[in-house]
Amino acid sequence: MLEWARAQFAMTAIFHFFFVPFTLGMSFLVAFFETIYVKTGKEEWKNITQFWQTIFGINFALGLSTGIIHEFEFGTNWSTYSWVVGDLFGAPLAVEGIVAFFMEATFAAISFFGWKRVSKGVHLASSWLLAIGSNLSALWILIANGFMQHPSSEFLRFSLDNARAEMTNFWALITQPVAQVKFLHVVSAGYTLASVFVLGISAFYLLRKKHVEFAKKSAAVAAAFGLVTSIFVVVIGDEHAYEVANTQPTKIASAEGLYVGEKGAPIVAIGIPKDVDARNVSSNEETWSFKIELPGLLSLLGKRSSDAFVPGLKDLVNGNPAYGIWSFAKLHQVGKEAIEDLKAYHAAKAKGDKAAMEKAKADFYAPVATVDGWTVTKADLMGYGYLEDPTKIYPPVSPVFYSFHIMVALGFWFIILFAWAYIAILKGTFENNALLQKLAVLSVPLPWIATSFGWITAEVGRQPWTVFGLLPTKISATPIALQNVQATFFLFLAAFVILGIAELKILFTVVKSGPKGAH
Amino acid sequence: MTWAPITVDATHFYLQVYFWIIVAVLGGLFLFMTFVQGGQSLMHVAKDEMEERGIVNSLGRKWELTFTTLVLFGGALYAAFPLFYSVSFGGAYWVWMLILFGFVLQAVSYEYMNRPNNLIGKNTYKLFLYFNGIVTMILVGAAVGTFFTGSNFTYDPVTRVLHWGTAADGFNLRGLEAAIDFKHGAWFNLALGVVLFTAARILGALWLMNDLDQNEFAAVHERLRGILKRCFVLLLISLGIVLFGLLTMKGYSYDIHDPAGKVTLVDGKYLQNLLAFAAIPLILFLVGVVLFVIGIFQGIKGSTKGIWPAGLGIVLIGIIVFVIAGLNGTPFYPSYADLQSSLTIQNSSGSKYTLEVMAWVSVAVPFVLGYIIYVWYQMKKSGPITIEEIQDPESHAY
């Protein structure tokens, strides 16, 4: 059941993520095009704006509709999760609804249908507010996701009475660095994605010698925006990786296939990792079928020092006292004690035994360590008490490694593509550079691959946790018969496949008929 | 199984009441927005392509509002009453999944149905809109009905074990029993579903009369007036059943000051709730009904303004339905399998801190309502939808 629930959620997430980054980026590009139209007053810019807006609209509907499935699947598929962390997770979702989702939907109406019903100024403002609303929506949902990646005692405390995590500091929740860099990484990836799309479609027209002026103008804006955003994606991606390395060491170790921690840890540029039992590995050499590595770069990425120690999966399972890393066995033991304290507290409460309640409470919140100035209590480690298998404390290495590396490689390719296109546009050679145009067209699907792999890195890399270190995935699911989840899985799969193909066919038709045929 | 209310802290309690009222207001607004779904169930009113495009363009420009209200309704419930979110969505699995499915189909239909090369053909998308307009509405109504008739679950908040009971025939229908288990009030749930569907249909007709040019779409207006008359009769019958049920059924009750929060069945509980707080709920409910009926009669007589009194009326009715379901010591999500598992605003709410934070966030709501009204005004001030606008190649028409 758990695997089907996960599969259903992953399917929805990936399908949703085909559309969301695109609309995040397109909303800004449409606003840019319209701003130029309002500034210059030239009708050709209005045509450009309306063409890309049509494409935006086709994607907007599916992005929005799959988003609602996500919100409700937290309840339908992950009901235990919803109760245990709903006090924290619900708040960003509600704020998203109040301040962002309504803004996005409301101003979309003017942006799409108000061309002749409102003034130019109101229309332009609506297009910008639509873009801002879309991006604010992403901010709030990524704050919620950031909390799942790195729950911190800065903003939560596990309540004994209610047997759930409760919020203690909203400001700390929304300003958590993990969420902030994640937001910037995701939205800038969305801008890059939309820019690649606009550049690629423009190049397609130039190759066909159709809609030439339209294509040149669209490509110029896309190349400029894409160059800035693709560089930013990589820069903020580096910062994101640094945050992950320090908050989710199992994820970064899996993403780099690092089994045995070392000083001056390398980044593997290209390689074929093996999925092996981390407990028995004696050296990193035996865990690769093949690799080309760049020495010291993982230490630099994760610790900002090329000779710093980066823990490997073996250290994280067996422990490494020299670096203060606890073994799984110790974490599990403390976690189990916390679970027993919780049970003891409620047993005492049922009997009305206040002394026993106080004792259980004191035990539950007993400090067990200090990390970076923060006191870690038994309660903070309770999640480990639910895990039994030490080899399941980290995610599967191969999918995380490949998805991470493909994402990074594509990120660098987009910078090259945009820089090349931008220079060509400045020199006036883009129109005649068939090789560059073909590469731009061929690159159109690549950002979707990159963003999907980015999500796989983030979400598969978080396993075995729904909320890292706090709530294991296996106890987050709804207790429900397998057949229910299977049936809805295939119901939504069928809908997604049909609607996805319909979307592509409509998109191709609109692109093929070009800016004039689209209206 | 009994558990105490999470808190007897007065501030926390008032925040719980505040958020239940917020949920009630969102529920009321959602009911108003269902004019989109109601309009979708009226597609057959169009007798030629231009009439159909008129209807699609009128409703298509507003579909996001039902959608966003539903999202916000879900988000507010999640933030304020996470245990309800967990129990209802995880328990009544099929009801919610089918509701979701209906909304997904709706979202794409407007954008895709009139585009060339749309794979499954225009009629399939029309069918999707009918599904969302009829089946989804009845399911939503039946789901709201369980707020009064109860659901078949037990839940222990400490062990976090949720058990959704099996119906007498051995099948675990995960919420769908609300529509077929007549021993536990399916007749009431279905009647409420029909009320919701019929009210949405009436609102849809009134909206279309307001939004489509009265001269260019004169035949559509005429047919919609006929629809209004027939729907009004159906509404009266189904509403009569609902009111009969509401005033005669035993209601779930608990004492808000009782630390054990023990739930009992009480005769005339919902009538008591209507008469509570100096009968304000009853007065507002009746005002809502009167406004709604005024809107219908305005529409029948040919006025295009009926949507506004009817819309305000349905918002008031919706608010009161939710208020009497959850306030005055009433479990808003009762369990008929185990009374003590029933969810109240006290035992299912978020922490005091979270509710305080969300109360501050809710200050943004008037601003949101403000710009929504502004946008509606801007879009409407240049007049109703015309054939020329739909045919204009520069318009983003569906």
Short mmCIF file of N, CA and C in Angstrom, two decimals, chain A residues 283-333:
data_model
loop_
_atom_site.label_atom_id
_atom_site.label_comp_id
_atom_site.label_asym_id
_atom_site.label_seq_id
_atom_site.Cartn_x
_atom_site.Cartn_y
_atom_site.Cartn_z
N SER A 283 36.15 0.85 1.44
CA SER A 283 36.70 2.02 0.75
C SER A 283 35.75 2.46 -0.36
N ASN A 284 35.87 3.72 -0.75
CA ASN A 284 34.99 4.23 -1.80
C ASN A 284 35.29 3.62 -3.17
N GLU A 285 36.48 3.06 -3.32
CA GLU A 285 36.84 2.50 -4.62
C GLU A 285 35.96 1.31 -4.98
N GLU A 286 35.56 0.54 -3.98
CA GLU A 286 34.80 -0.68 -4.27
C GLU A 286 33.33 -0.43 -4.56
N THR A 287 32.89 0.83 -4.49
CA THR A 287 31.46 1.11 -4.68
C THR A 287 31.15 1.68 -6.06
N TRP A 288 32.14 1.68 -6.92
CA TRP A 288 31.95 2.24 -8.26
C TRP A 288 32.34 1.22 -9.33
N SER A 289 31.54 1.17 -10.40
CA SER A 289 31.95 0.38 -11.56
C SER A 289 32.91 1.20 -12.40
N PHE A 290 32.70 2.52 -12.33
CA PHE A 290 33.52 3.43 -13.13
C PHE A 290 33.29 4.83 -12.60
N LYS A 291 34.34 5.65 -12.58
CA LYS A 291 34.10 7.05 -12.18
C LYS A 291 35.24 7.96 -12.62
N ILE A 292 34.88 9.20 -12.90
CA ILE A 292 35.87 10.26 -13.11
C ILE A 292 35.53 11.32 -12.07
N GLU A 293 36.52 11.64 -11.21
CA GLU A 293 36.18 12.53 -10.10
C GLU A 293 37.01 13.81 -10.09
N LEU A 294 36.47 14.80 -9.44
CA LEU A 294 37.12 16.10 -9.31
C LEU A 294 37.47 16.28 -7.84
N PRO A 295 38.71 16.13 -7.45
CA PRO A 295 39.10 16.08 -6.02
C PRO A 295 38.72 17.35 -5.25
N GLY A 296 38.29 17.12 -4.01
CA GLY A 296 38.05 18.22 -3.08
C GLY A 296 36.78 19.02 -3.30
N LEU A 297 36.11 18.79 -4.44
CA LEU A 297 34.99 19.68 -4.75
C LEU A 297 33.75 19.41 -3.90
N LEU A 298 33.55 18.17 -3.47
CA LEU A 298 32.39 17.90 -2.61
C LEU A 298 32.58 18.57 -1.25
N SER A 299 33.79 18.52 -0.74
CA SER A 299 34.07 19.22 0.52
C SER A 299 33.85 20.72 0.36
N LEU A 300 34.28 21.23 -0.79
CA LEU A 300 34.09 22.65 -1.05
C LEU A 300 32.60 22.99 -1.16
N LEU A 301 31.87 22.12 -1.85
CA LEU A 301 30.43 22.33 -2.04
C LEU A 301 29.66 22.26 -0.71
N GLY A 302 30.00 21.23 0.06
CA GLY A 302 29.20 20.96 1.25
C GLY A 302 29.68 21.68 2.50
N LYS A 303 30.99 21.95 2.57
CA LYS A 303 31.54 22.54 3.80
C LYS A 303 32.30 23.84 3.56
N ARG A 304 32.34 24.26 2.32
CA ARG A 304 33.04 25.50 1.93
C ARG A 304 34.53 25.46 2.25
N SER A 305 35.11 24.25 2.26
CA SER A 305 36.54 24.10 2.44
C SER A 305 36.96 22.83 1.71
N SER A 306 37.96 22.93 0.85
CA SER A 306 38.29 21.80 -0.03
C SER A 306 38.89 20.61 0.72
N ASP A 307 39.34 20.81 1.98
CA ASP A 307 39.86 19.64 2.70
C ASP A 307 39.00 19.27 3.92
N ALA A 308 37.78 19.79 3.94
CA ALA A 308 36.87 19.48 5.07
C ALA A 308 36.37 18.03 4.95
N PHE A 309 35.94 17.50 6.09
CA PHE A 309 35.42 16.13 6.13
C PHE A 309 33.94 16.14 5.73
N VAL A 310 33.59 15.24 4.81
CA VAL A 310 32.18 15.04 4.45
C VAL A 310 31.82 13.60 4.82
N PRO A 311 30.80 13.42 5.66
CA PRO A 311 30.47 12.04 6.06
C PRO A 311 29.85 11.24 4.91
N GLY A 312 30.24 9.96 4.86
CA GLY A 312 29.66 9.06 3.88
C GLY A 312 28.54 8.25 4.51
N LEU A 313 27.89 7.42 3.69
CA LEU A 313 26.74 6.65 4.19
C LEU A 313 27.16 5.70 5.31
N LYS A 314 28.36 5.14 5.21
CA LYS A 314 28.84 4.23 6.25
C LYS A 314 28.94 4.96 7.59
N ASP A 315 29.49 6.18 7.56
CA ASP A 315 29.61 6.97 8.81
C ASP A 315 28.23 7.25 9.40
N LEU A 316 27.27 7.48 8.50
CA LEU A 316 25.93 7.85 8.97
C LEU A 316 25.15 6.65 9.49
N VAL A 317 25.58 5.45 9.10
CA VAL A 317 24.91 4.24 9.61
C VAL A 317 25.67 3.69 10.82
N ASN A 318 26.97 3.53 10.67
CA ASN A 318 27.78 2.93 11.76
C ASN A 318 28.21 3.94 12.82
N GLY A 319 28.12 5.22 12.46
CA GLY A 319 28.60 6.27 13.37
C GLY A 319 30.08 6.55 13.16
N ASN A 320 30.48 7.74 13.56
CA ASN A 320 31.90 8.11 13.46
C ASN A 320 32.21 9.04 14.62
N PRO A 321 32.65 8.46 15.75
CA PRO A 321 32.86 9.26 16.97
C PRO A 321 33.83 10.42 16.77
N ALA A 322 34.80 10.24 15.87
CA ALA A 322 35.80 11.29 15.67
C ALA A 322 35.13 12.59 15.20
N TYR A 323 34.02 12.47 14.53
CA TYR A 323 33.32 13.66 14.04
C TYR A 323 31.97 13.87 14.73
N GLY A 324 31.78 13.18 15.82
CA GLY A 324 30.55 13.36 16.60
C GLY A 324 29.31 12.83 15.92
N ILE A 325 29.47 11.86 15.03
CA ILE A 325 28.31 11.31 14.32
C ILE A 325 27.82 10.07 15.04
N TRP A 326 26.56 10.09 15.42
CA TRP A 326 25.97 8.95 16.12
C TRP A 326 25.65 7.82 15.14
N SER A 327 25.75 6.60 15.66
CA SER A 327 25.38 5.44 14.84
C SER A 327 23.85 5.35 14.76
N PHE A 328 23.39 4.60 13.75
CA PHE A 328 21.95 4.35 13.65
C PHE A 328 21.45 3.65 14.91
N ALA A 329 22.25 2.69 15.40
CA ALA A 329 21.82 1.92 16.58
C ALA A 329 21.53 2.85 17.76
N LYS A 330 22.37 3.86 17.92
CA LYS A 330 22.19 4.78 19.05
C LYS A 330 20.97 5.69 18.82
N LEU A 331 20.84 6.17 17.61
CA LEU A 331 19.68 7.01 17.28
C LEU A 331 18.39 6.23 17.48
N HIS A 332 18.42 4.99 17.01
CA HIS A 332 17.23 4.13 17.11
C HIS A 332 16.87 3.88 18.58
N GLN A 333 17.90 3.63 19.39
CA GLN A 333 17.68 3.36 20.80
C GLN A 333 17.03 4.57 21.50
#
